[in-house]
PDB file of C-alpha atoms in Angstrom:
ATOM      1  CA  MET A   1     -15.988  33.817 -41.953  1.00 47.00           C
ATOM      2  CA  THR A   2     -15.682  31.886 -45.204  1.00 51.00           C
ATOM      3  CA  MET A   3     -16.602  28.208 -45.509  1.00 38.00           C
ATOM      4  CA  GLU A   4     -12.921  27.452 -46.168  1.00 47.00           C
ATOM      5  CA  GLN A   5     -11.872  29.178 -42.939  1.00 50.00           C
ATOM      6  CA  LEU A   6     -14.656  27.437 -41.004  1.00 44.00           C
ATOM      7  CA  SER A   7     -13.520  24.056 -42.323  1.00 47.00           C
ATOM      8  CA  LYS A   8      -9.900  24.853 -41.429  1.00 54.00           C
ATOM      9  CA  ASP A   9     -10.856  25.857 -37.867  1.00 57.00           C
ATOM     10  CA  GLN A  10     -12.930  22.721 -37.396  1.00 67.00           C
ATOM     11  CA  SER A  11     -10.053  20.589 -38.649  1.00 86.00           C
ATOM     12  CA  LYS A  12      -7.686  22.276 -36.204  1.00 88.00           C
ATOM     13  CA  THR A  13     -10.107  21.654 -33.344  1.00 93.00           C
ATOM     14  CA  ARG A  14     -10.346  17.978 -34.294  1.00 93.00           C
ATOM     15  CA  GLN A  15      -6.544  17.720 -34.235  1.00 94.00           C
ATOM     16  CA  TRP A  16      -6.457  19.138 -30.732  1.00 96.00           C
ATOM     17  CA  GLU A  17      -9.314  16.913 -29.583  1.00 96.00           C
ATOM     18  CA  GLN A  18      -7.630  13.770 -30.913  1.00 95.00           C
ATOM     19  CA  ALA A  19      -4.303  14.660 -29.306  1.00 96.00           C
ATOM     20  CA  LEU A  20      -5.912  15.499 -25.974  1.00 97.00           C
ATOM     21  CA  ASN A  21      -8.116  12.411 -25.934  1.00 96.00           C
ATOM     22  CA  LEU A  22      -5.176  10.093 -26.629  1.00 96.00           C
ATOM     23  CA  LEU A  23      -3.291  11.510 -23.642  1.00 97.00           C
ATOM     24  CA  TYR A  24      -6.418  11.410 -21.478  1.00 97.00           C
ATOM     25  CA  VAL A  25      -7.143   7.748 -22.266  1.00 97.00           C
ATOM     26  CA  ASN A  26      -3.495   6.841 -21.645  1.00 97.00           C
ATOM     27  CA  PHE A  27      -3.528   8.724 -18.338  1.00 97.00           C
ATOM     28  CA  ARG A  28      -6.701   6.941 -17.211  1.00 96.00           C
ATOM     29  CA  ASP A  29      -5.465   3.493 -18.321  1.00 97.00           C
ATOM     30  CA  TYR A  30      -2.024   3.804 -16.731  1.00 97.00           C
ATOM     31  CA  SER A  31      -3.564   5.230 -13.552  1.00 97.00           C
ATOM     32  CA  LYS A  32      -5.876   2.210 -13.334  1.00 96.00           C
ATOM     33  CA  GLU A  33      -2.905  -0.153 -13.730  1.00 97.00           C
ATOM     34  CA  THR A  34      -0.917   1.842 -11.178  1.00 97.00           C
ATOM     35  CA  LEU A  35      -3.591   1.299  -8.546  1.00 96.00           C
ATOM     36  CA  ARG A  36      -3.628  -2.408  -9.349  1.00 95.00           C
ATOM     37  CA  THR A  37       0.092  -3.223  -9.076  1.00 95.00           C
ATOM     38  CA  PHE A  38       2.086  -0.004  -8.427  1.00 97.00           C
ATOM     39  CA  ASP A  39       4.345  -1.062 -11.297  1.00 97.00           C
ATOM     40  CA  SER A  40       7.065   1.576 -11.726  1.00 96.00           C
ATOM     41  CA  GLU A  41       6.605   1.815 -15.510  1.00 97.00           C
ATOM     42  CA  ASP A  42       2.831   2.311 -15.162  1.00 97.00           C
ATOM     43  CA  ILE A  43       3.480   5.078 -12.631  1.00 97.00           C
ATOM     44  CA  HIS A  44       6.020   6.663 -14.970  1.00 97.00           C
ATOM     45  CA  GLN A  45       3.651   6.557 -17.953  1.00 97.00           C
ATOM     46  CA  ALA A  46       0.694   7.890 -15.955  1.00 97.00           C
ATOM     47  CA  ARG A  47       2.900  10.748 -14.818  1.00 97.00           C
ATOM     48  CA  VAL A  48       4.221  11.470 -18.343  1.00 96.00           C
ATOM     49  CA  ASN A  49       0.720  11.574 -19.819  1.00 97.00           C
ATOM     50  CA  SER A  50      -0.546  13.816 -17.028  1.00 97.00           C
ATOM     51  CA  ARG A  51       2.442  16.105 -17.651  1.00 96.00           C
ATOM     52  CA  LYS A  52       1.615  16.327 -21.354  1.00 96.00           C
ATOM     53  CA  LEU A  53      -2.022  17.056 -20.553  1.00 97.00           C
ATOM     54  CA  LEU A  54      -0.907  19.854 -18.239  1.00 97.00           C
ATOM     55  CA  THR A  55       1.297  21.182 -21.034  1.00 96.00           C
ATOM     56  CA  LEU A  56      -1.488  21.314 -23.611  1.00 96.00           C
ATOM     57  CA  LEU A  57      -3.961  22.757 -21.112  1.00 96.00           C
ATOM     58  CA  SER A  58      -1.448  25.492 -20.258  1.00 95.00           C
ATOM     59  CA  ILE A  59      -1.244  26.411 -23.944  1.00 95.00           C
ATOM     60  CA  LEU A  60      -4.993  26.486 -24.489  1.00 95.00           C
ATOM     61  CA  ASP A  61      -6.267  27.641 -21.113  1.00 94.00           C
ATOM     62  CA  PRO A  62      -3.513  29.495 -19.208  1.00 93.00           C
ATOM     63  CA  GLN A  63      -6.054  30.864 -16.716  1.00 93.00           C
ATOM     64  CA  HIS A  64      -7.204  27.289 -15.929  1.00 93.00           C
ATOM     65  CA  THR A  65     -10.887  28.126 -16.331  1.00 93.00           C
ATOM     66  CA  SER A  66     -11.861  24.528 -17.122  1.00 93.00           C
ATOM     67  CA  GLY A  67     -11.026  23.212 -13.654  1.00 94.00           C
ATOM     68  CA  LEU A  68      -8.994  20.374 -15.190  1.00 96.00           C
ATOM     69  CA  TYR A  69      -5.503  21.704 -14.539  1.00 96.00           C
ATOM     70  CA  PRO A  70      -5.502  21.401 -10.710  1.00 96.00           C
ATOM     71  CA  VAL A  71      -6.853  17.834 -10.961  1.00 96.00           C
ATOM     72  CA  PHE A  72      -4.053  16.657 -13.260  1.00 97.00           C
ATOM     73  CA  LYS A  73      -1.538  18.652 -11.223  1.00 96.00           C
ATOM     74  CA  GLN A  74      -2.531  16.901  -8.003  1.00 97.00           C
ATOM     75  CA  ALA A  75      -2.403  13.512  -9.721  1.00 97.00           C
ATOM     76  CA  GLN A  76       1.045  14.302 -11.086  1.00 96.00           C
ATOM     77  CA  LYS A  77       2.220  15.345  -7.624  1.00 96.00           C
ATOM     78  CA  ARG A  78       1.090  12.096  -6.019  1.00 96.00           C
ATOM     79  CA  LEU A  79       2.488  10.001  -8.872  1.00 97.00           C
ATOM     80  CA  GLY A  80       5.732  11.952  -8.670  1.00 96.00           C
ATOM     81  CA  LYS A  81       6.283  11.158  -4.996  1.00 96.00           C
ATOM     82  CA  VAL A  82       6.125   7.436  -5.682  1.00 97.00           C
ATOM     83  CA  ARG A  83       8.131   7.714  -8.905  1.00 96.00           C
ATOM     84  CA  ASP A  84      10.959   9.656  -7.216  1.00 94.00           C
ATOM     85  CA  ALA A  85      11.132   7.044  -4.461  1.00 95.00           C
ATOM     86  CA  ASP A  86      11.239   4.272  -7.098  1.00 96.00           C
ATOM     87  CA  VAL A  87      14.148   5.965  -8.887  1.00 94.00           C
ATOM     88  CA  LEU A  88      16.151   6.496  -5.700  1.00 94.00           C
ATOM     89  CA  ILE A  89      15.580   2.922  -4.513  1.00 96.00           C
ATOM     90  CA  ASP A  90      16.603   1.451  -7.879  1.00 96.00           C
ATOM     91  CA  SER A  91      19.727   3.614  -8.000  1.00 94.00           C
ATOM     92  CA  PHE A  92      20.778   2.673  -4.489  1.00 95.00           C
ATOM     93  CA  LYS A  93      20.103  -1.016  -5.198  1.00 97.00           C
ATOM     94  CA  SER A  94      22.565  -0.785  -8.098  1.00 96.00           C
ATOM     95  CA  ARG A  95      25.095   0.908  -5.836  1.00 95.00           C
ATOM     96  CA  ARG A  96      24.596  -1.760  -3.174  1.00 96.00           C
ATOM     97  CA  LYS A  97      25.228  -4.513  -5.741  1.00 96.00           C
ATOM     98  CA  LEU A  98      28.499  -2.858  -6.809  1.00 96.00           C
ATOM     99  CA  ALA A  99      29.549  -2.379  -3.171  1.00 96.00           C
ATOM    100  CA  LYS A 100      28.949  -6.069  -2.462  1.00 96.00           C
ATOM    101  CA  GLU A 101      30.919  -7.080  -5.566  1.00 96.00           C
ATOM    102  CA  ASP A 102      33.801  -4.888  -4.363  1.00 95.00           C
ATOM    103  CA  GLY A 103      33.650  -6.429  -0.897  1.00 96.00           C
ATOM    104  CA  ASP A 104      32.693  -3.091   0.654  1.00 95.00           C
ATOM    105  CA  THR A 105      30.260  -4.496   3.209  1.00 95.00           C
ATOM    106  CA  ARG A 106      29.942  -1.320   5.275  1.00 95.00           C
ATOM    107  CA  THR A 107      28.882   0.808   2.316  1.00 95.00           C
ATOM    108  CA  ALA A 108      26.512  -1.988   1.288  1.00 96.00           C
ATOM    109  CA  GLU A 109      24.988  -1.872   4.794  1.00 96.00           C
ATOM    110  CA  LEU A 110      24.564   1.900   4.565  1.00 96.00           C
ATOM    111  CA  LEU A 111      22.840   1.563   1.205  1.00 96.00           C
ATOM    112  CA  GLU A 112      20.607  -1.224   2.546  1.00 96.00           C
ATOM    113  CA  ALA A 113      19.572   1.057   5.417  1.00 96.00           C
ATOM    114  CA  VAL A 114      18.726   3.895   3.028  1.00 96.00           C
ATOM    115  CA  ILE A 115      16.754   1.540   0.780  1.00 97.00           C
ATOM    116  CA  LYS A 116      14.741   0.245   3.748  1.00 97.00           C
ATOM    117  CA  HIS A 117      14.067   3.807   4.929  1.00 96.00           C
ATOM    118  CA  GLN A 118      12.908   4.890   1.474  1.00 96.00           C
ATOM    119  CA  LYS A 119      10.728   1.806   1.044  1.00 97.00           C
ATOM    120  CA  ASP A 120       8.923   2.795   4.251  1.00 97.00           C
ATOM    121  CA  LYS A 121       8.487   6.302   2.833  1.00 96.00           C
ATOM    122  CA  ARG A 122       7.231   4.846  -0.438  1.00 97.00           C
ATOM    123  CA  LYS A 123       4.577   2.875   1.432  1.00 97.00           C
ATOM    124  CA  THR A 124       3.218   6.179   2.739  1.00 97.00           C
ATOM    125  CA  TYR A 125       3.316   7.747  -0.731  1.00 97.00           C
ATOM    126  CA  ARG A 126       1.603   4.714  -2.248  1.00 97.00           C
ATOM    127  CA  LYS A 127      -1.107   4.820   0.402  1.00 97.00           C
ATOM    128  CA  LYS A 128      -1.844   8.494  -0.328  1.00 97.00           C
ATOM    129  CA  LEU A 129      -1.803   7.762  -4.058  1.00 97.00           C
ATOM    130  CA  ALA A 130      -4.224   4.867  -3.581  1.00 97.00           C
ATOM    131  CA  GLU A 131      -6.531   7.139  -1.568  1.00 96.00           C
ATOM    132  CA  GLU A 132      -6.462  10.138  -3.899  1.00 96.00           C
ATOM    133  CA  LEU A 133      -5.971   8.840  -7.448  1.00 96.00           C
ATOM    134  CA  PRO A 134      -9.406   7.134  -7.721  1.00 95.00           C
ATOM    135  CA  LYS A 135     -11.053  10.460  -6.770  1.00 92.00           C
ATOM    136  CA  LEU A 136      -8.901  12.322  -9.298  1.00 93.00           C
ATOM    137  CA  THR A 137      -9.620   9.903 -12.152  1.00 93.00           C
ATOM    138  CA  GLY A 138     -13.285   9.077 -11.591  1.00 90.00           C
ATOM    139  CA  LYS A 139     -16.621  10.119 -13.078  1.00 92.00           C
ATOM    140  CA  ASP A 140     -16.267  13.721 -11.937  1.00 93.00           C
ATOM    141  CA  LEU A 141     -13.137  14.082 -14.056  1.00 95.00           C
ATOM    142  CA  ASP A 142     -14.898  12.482 -17.029  1.00 95.00           C
ATOM    143  CA  GLY A 143     -17.639  15.074 -16.672  1.00 95.00           C
ATOM    144  CA  LEU A 144     -15.192  17.968 -16.555  1.00 95.00           C
ATOM    145  CA  TRP A 145     -13.306  16.521 -19.502  1.00 97.00           C
ATOM    146  CA  ASN A 146     -16.370  16.099 -21.718  1.00 96.00           C
ATOM    147  CA  ASP A 147     -17.622  19.586 -20.824  1.00 95.00           C
ATOM    148  CA  PHE A 148     -14.232  21.019 -21.774  1.00 96.00           C
ATOM    149  CA  LEU A 149     -14.134  19.251 -25.139  1.00 95.00           C
ATOM    150  CA  SER A 150     -17.705  20.099 -26.101  1.00 94.00           C
ATOM    151  CA  GLY A 151     -17.963  23.570 -24.591  1.00 92.00           C
ATOM    152  CA  GLN A 152     -14.575  25.292 -24.467  1.00 94.00           C
ATOM    153  CA  LEU A 153     -12.104  23.595 -26.772  1.00 96.00           C
ATOM    154  CA  GLU A 154     -13.133  25.116 -30.106  1.00 94.00           C
ATOM    155  CA  GLY A 155     -13.110  28.681 -28.786  1.00 93.00           C
ATOM    156  CA  LEU A 156      -9.738  28.231 -27.061  1.00 95.00           C
ATOM    157  CA  VAL A 157      -8.126  26.640 -30.129  1.00 94.00           C
ATOM    158  CA  ALA A 158      -9.210  29.633 -32.216  1.00 92.00           C
ATOM    159  CA  LYS A 159      -7.510  32.058 -29.808  1.00 92.00           C
ATOM    160  CA  ARG A 160      -4.268  30.292 -28.932  1.00 91.00           C
ATOM    161  CA  ASP A 161      -1.194  29.410 -31.005  1.00 94.00           C
ATOM    162  CA  ALA A 162       1.266  26.822 -29.679  1.00 95.00           C
ATOM    163  CA  ASN A 163       4.018  28.327 -31.835  1.00 96.00           C
ATOM    164  CA  VAL A 164       3.773  31.615 -29.957  1.00 96.00           C
ATOM    165  CA  VAL A 165       3.941  29.729 -26.649  1.00 95.00           C
ATOM    166  CA  MET A 166       7.041  27.848 -27.813  1.00 95.00           C
ATOM    167  CA  ARG A 167       8.765  31.087 -28.680  1.00 96.00           C
ATOM    168  CA  GLU A 168       7.882  32.535 -25.263  1.00 96.00           C
ATOM    169  CA  LEU A 169       9.288  29.426 -23.565  1.00 96.00           C
ATOM    170  CA  GLU A 170      12.486  29.730 -25.621  1.00 96.00           C
ATOM    171  CA  VAL A 171      12.935  33.332 -24.499  1.00 97.00           C
ATOM    172  CA  ALA A 172      12.273  32.384 -20.863  1.00 96.00           C
ATOM    173  CA  PHE A 173      14.815  29.537 -21.101  1.00 96.00           C
ATOM    174  CA  GLU A 174      17.519  31.820 -22.508  1.00 96.00           C
ATOM    175  CA  GLN A 175      16.855  34.395 -19.787  1.00 96.00           C
ATOM    176  CA  LYS A 176      17.168  31.724 -17.082  1.00 95.00           C
ATOM    177  CA  LYS A 177      20.326  30.403 -18.740  1.00 94.00           C
ATOM    178  CA  LYS A 178      21.867  33.875 -18.737  1.00 93.00           C
ATOM    179  CA  ALA A 179      20.963  34.381 -15.071  1.00 93.00           C
ATOM    180  CA  CYS A 180      22.349  30.936 -14.248  1.00 92.00           C
ATOM    181  CA  LYS A 181      25.674  31.705 -15.933  1.00 89.00           C
ATOM    182  CA  THR A 182      25.984  34.936 -13.957  1.00 91.00           C
ATOM    183  CA  ILE A 183      25.456  33.109 -10.647  1.00 91.00           C
ATOM    184  CA  PHE A 184      27.899  30.358 -11.635  1.00 86.00           C
ATOM    185  CA  GLN A 185      30.616  32.887 -12.400  1.00 85.00           C
ATOM    186  CA  GLN A 186      30.312  34.105  -8.809  1.00 86.00           C
ATOM    187  CA  ASN A 187      30.146  30.707  -7.045  1.00 85.00           C
ATOM    188  CA  ALA A 188      29.427  27.575  -9.062  1.00 80.00           C
ATOM    189  CA  GLU A 189      28.940  25.388  -5.989  1.00 81.00           C
ATOM    190  CA  SER A 190      26.608  27.614  -3.977  1.00 86.00           C
ATOM    191  CA  THR A 191      23.029  26.765  -3.036  1.00 88.00           C
ATOM    192  CA  GLU A 192      21.885  29.671  -5.201  1.00 91.00           C
ATOM    193  CA  ALA A 193      23.753  28.220  -8.206  1.00 88.00           C
ATOM    194  CA  PHE A 194      22.146  24.789  -7.774  1.00 89.00           C
ATOM    195  CA  ASP A 195      18.696  26.353  -7.333  1.00 91.00           C
ATOM    196  CA  SER A 196      19.235  28.390 -10.495  1.00 93.00           C
ATOM    197  CA  LEU A 197      20.250  25.248 -12.377  1.00 91.00           C
ATOM    198  CA  HIS A 198      17.118  23.500 -11.088  1.00 92.00           C
ATOM    199  CA  GLN A 199      14.957  26.321 -12.497  1.00 94.00           C
ATOM    200  CA  LEU A 200      16.778  26.029 -15.816  1.00 95.00           C
ATOM    201  CA  ARG A 201      16.030  22.280 -15.848  1.00 95.00           C
ATOM    202  CA  ILE A 202      12.329  23.002 -15.326  1.00 95.00           C
ATOM    203  CA  ALA A 203      12.386  25.493 -18.218  1.00 95.00           C
ATOM    204  CA  ALA A 204      14.035  22.853 -20.444  1.00 95.00           C
ATOM    205  CA  LYS A 205      11.407  20.319 -19.385  1.00 95.00           C
ATOM    206  CA  GLU A 206       8.609  22.727 -20.361  1.00 95.00           C
ATOM    207  CA  LEU A 207      10.133  23.148 -23.809  1.00 96.00           C
ATOM    208  CA  ARG A 208      10.656  19.399 -24.222  1.00 95.00           C
ATOM    209  CA  TYR A 209       7.114  18.489 -23.275  1.00 95.00           C
ATOM    210  CA  THR A 210       5.571  21.285 -25.303  1.00 96.00           C
ATOM    211  CA  ALA A 211       7.550  20.180 -28.380  1.00 95.00           C
ATOM    212  CA  SER A 212       6.378  16.598 -27.800  1.00 95.00           C
ATOM    213  CA  ALA A 213       2.740  17.088 -26.802  1.00 95.00           C
ATOM    214  CA  ALA A 214       2.016  19.866 -29.322  1.00 95.00           C
ATOM    215  CA  ALA A 215       4.068  18.423 -32.215  1.00 94.00           C
ATOM    216  CA  PHE A 216       0.893  18.008 -34.304  1.00 94.00           C
ATOM    217  CA  THR A 217       0.356  21.781 -34.434  1.00 94.00           C
ATOM    218  CA  LEU A 218       3.901  23.206 -34.299  1.00 95.00           C
ATOM    219  CA  ASN A 219       5.868  24.669 -37.182  1.00 94.00           C
ATOM    220  CA  GLN A 220       8.674  22.586 -38.684  1.00 92.00           C
ATOM    221  CA  LYS A 221      11.368  24.705 -37.008  1.00 91.00           C
ATOM    222  CA  PHE A 222      10.278  23.408 -33.592  1.00 93.00           C
ATOM    223  CA  HIS A 223      10.224  19.697 -34.485  1.00 90.00           C
ATOM    224  CA  ALA A 224      13.794  19.065 -33.291  1.00 92.00           C
ATOM    225  CA  HIS A 225      13.202  20.773 -29.952  1.00 93.00           C
ATOM    226  CA  GLU A 226      12.036  17.653 -28.126  1.00 93.00           C
ATOM    227  CA  GLU A 227      15.419  15.942 -28.560  1.00 94.00           C
ATOM    228  CA  ILE A 228      17.414  19.141 -28.013  1.00 94.00           C
ATOM    229  CA  TYR A 229      15.766  19.955 -24.708  1.00 95.00           C
ATOM    230  CA  LYS A 230      15.529  16.312 -23.641  1.00 94.00           C
ATOM    231  CA  ASN A 231      19.339  16.210 -23.765  1.00 94.00           C
ATOM    232  CA  ILE A 232      19.567  19.435 -21.761  1.00 94.00           C
ATOM    233  CA  GLN A 233      17.017  18.210 -19.226  1.00 94.00           C
ATOM    234  CA  GLU A 234      18.827  14.898 -18.775  1.00 93.00           C
ATOM    235  CA  GLN A 235      22.178  16.585 -18.129  1.00 92.00           C
ATOM    236  CA  LEU A 236      20.695  18.968 -15.591  1.00 92.00           C
ATOM    237  CA  GLY A 237      18.503  16.190 -14.196  1.00 91.00           C
ATOM    238  CA  LEU A 238      21.555  14.057 -13.418  1.00 91.00           C
ATOM    239  CA  ILE A 239      22.979  16.891 -11.317  1.00 91.00           C
ATOM    240  CA  ASN A 240      19.638  17.471  -9.614  1.00 90.00           C
ATOM    241  CA  ASP A 241      19.054  13.766  -8.862  1.00 91.00           C
ATOM    242  CA  LYS A 242      22.435  13.338  -7.201  1.00 91.00           C
ATOM    243  CA  ARG A 243      21.964  16.530  -5.230  1.00 91.00           C
ATOM    244  CA  VAL A 244      18.497  15.386  -4.085  1.00 90.00           C
ATOM    245  CA  TRP A 245      19.914  12.017  -3.036  1.00 91.00           C
ATOM    246  CA  LEU A 246      22.610  13.744  -0.996  1.00 92.00           C
ATOM    247  CA  ASP A 247      20.012  16.038   0.574  1.00 91.00           C
ATOM    248  CA  THR A 248      17.839  12.983   1.318  1.00 92.00           C
ATOM    249  CA  LEU A 249      20.694  11.269   3.124  1.00 93.00           C
ATOM    250  CA  ASN A 250      21.446  14.381   5.158  1.00 93.00           C
ATOM    251  CA  SER A 251      17.771  14.825   6.050  1.00 94.00           C
ATOM    252  CA  ILE A 252      17.593  11.222   7.320  1.00 94.00           C
ATOM    253  CA  GLY A 253      20.834  11.533   9.246  1.00 94.00           C
ATOM    254  CA  ARG A 254      23.515   9.073  10.260  1.00 94.00           C
ATOM    255  CA  ALA A 255      21.966   8.305  13.633  1.00 94.00           C
ATOM    256  CA  GLU A 256      18.614   7.299  12.122  1.00 94.00           C
ATOM    257  CA  LEU A 257      20.353   4.825   9.834  1.00 93.00           C
ATOM    258  CA  ASP A 258      22.672   3.588  12.610  1.00 93.00           C
ATOM    259  CA  ILE A 259      25.770   3.926  10.434  1.00 94.00           C
ATOM    260  CA  GLY A 260      29.355   4.465  11.562  1.00 94.00           C
ATOM    261  CA  LYS A 261      30.832   7.933  11.146  1.00 95.00           C
ATOM    262  CA  LYS A 262      33.668   6.843   8.867  1.00 95.00           C
ATOM    263  CA  THR A 263      31.377   4.915   6.504  1.00 95.00           C
ATOM    264  CA  TRP A 264      28.922   7.807   6.458  1.00 96.00           C
ATOM    265  CA  ASN A 265      31.562  10.439   5.727  1.00 96.00           C
ATOM    266  CA  THR A 266      33.175   8.346   3.001  1.00 95.00           C
ATOM    267  CA  PHE A 267      29.908   7.699   1.175  1.00 95.00           C
ATOM    268  CA  THR A 268      28.517  11.234   1.455  1.00 95.00           C
ATOM    269  CA  SER A 269      31.866  12.605   0.280  1.00 95.00           C
ATOM    270  CA  THR A 270      31.727  10.276  -2.723  1.00 94.00           C
ATOM    271  CA  LEU A 271      28.188  11.358  -3.554  1.00 93.00           C
ATOM    272  CA  ARG A 272      29.130  15.026  -3.141  1.00 93.00           C
ATOM    273  CA  ALA A 273      32.036  14.507  -5.536  1.00 94.00           C
ATOM    274  CA  GLU A 274      29.638  12.923  -8.046  1.00 93.00           C
ATOM    275  CA  VAL A 275      27.392  15.977  -7.835  1.00 91.00           C
ATOM    276  CA  LEU A 276      30.304  18.295  -8.541  1.00 89.00           C
ATOM    277  CA  ASP A 277      31.621  16.076 -11.335  1.00 91.00           C
ATOM    278  CA  ALA A 278      28.208  16.038 -13.054  1.00 89.00           C
ATOM    279  CA  LEU A 279      28.065  19.803 -12.578  1.00 87.00           C
ATOM    280  CA  HIS A 280      31.434  20.352 -14.243  1.00 86.00           C
ATOM    281  CA  GLN A 281      30.755  17.825 -17.021  1.00 88.00           C
ATOM    282  CA  ASN A 282      27.547  19.473 -18.221  1.00 87.00           C
ATOM    283  CA  ASP A 283      27.750  21.495 -21.431  1.00 87.00           C
ATOM    284  CA  VAL A 284      24.597  23.532 -20.855  1.00 89.00           C
ATOM    285  CA  VAL A 285      26.117  26.018 -18.414  1.00 85.00           C
ATOM    286  CA  HIS A 286      29.908  26.069 -18.684  1.00 74.00           C
ATOM    287  CA  ILE A 287      31.757  25.847 -15.376  1.00 72.00           C
ATOM    288  CA  ALA A 288      35.269  27.256 -15.348  1.00 62.00           C
ATOM    289  CA  ASP A 289      37.935  24.873 -14.018  1.00 57.00           C
ATOM    290  CA  LYS A 290      39.545  26.677 -11.091  1.00 53.00           C
ATOM    291  CA  THR A 291      42.541  24.330 -11.133  1.00 46.00           C
ATOM    292  CA  LYS A 292      43.727  25.742 -14.477  1.00 43.00           C
TER     293      LYS A 292
END
């Protein structure tokens, strides 16, 4: 190896170390704030930074030999439970406000019941997060992290190329998109179709986060991918969110919420129509209009 090549490799390793350390510090700081106040933005940022760390670790160490991946994955899972509850509660609060403004007191009561139910759920998620996050972000993690940077990083950087990973993710996304289109041609409103769309959303998310987290080492042709796949993820995410909210309502049940049958049927029908509208409005996987 020439001195020029050695210098280039060391520079590349430093780039990776700086990028990883920034995400790690952010993850630790936002996690600390999360445990202090459970602020929704702190939770969101802790989750985003853990997701980016998982992305970069998947590029460098796909076999997860460092022991870091499962730690960040568990943290992301616990953060995600609280974050999803926050999003649902905020959305239903907005709906409740509109229902009150329209004088629709029964729908407002239904939404209030769902909000109360989800707040109780969130208390459980917050408790588990408060119990587990300190263990996942303590001195043991610092030790694993420092060992990874000093012992494994340079060798892994020399072997792995984020550009190759991006291309593989692109191919996987297109394959999932093709499979999704095939299912949608058969029955666009089936459970299988929605599950396929959910998998496509996950593939778009992987591309988005890889383009963002690994931007410092990616070729120019990939620099627009973060925005491209963010748009795709958001469209598919809107469908998924509404579907999850409908599934959440059905899993709770009308009796648990003590809501009249007419009010329940009207609201769930409205939400179901929103799911289908978002499905037909998306431009990622074209849905044929059967009325034409």
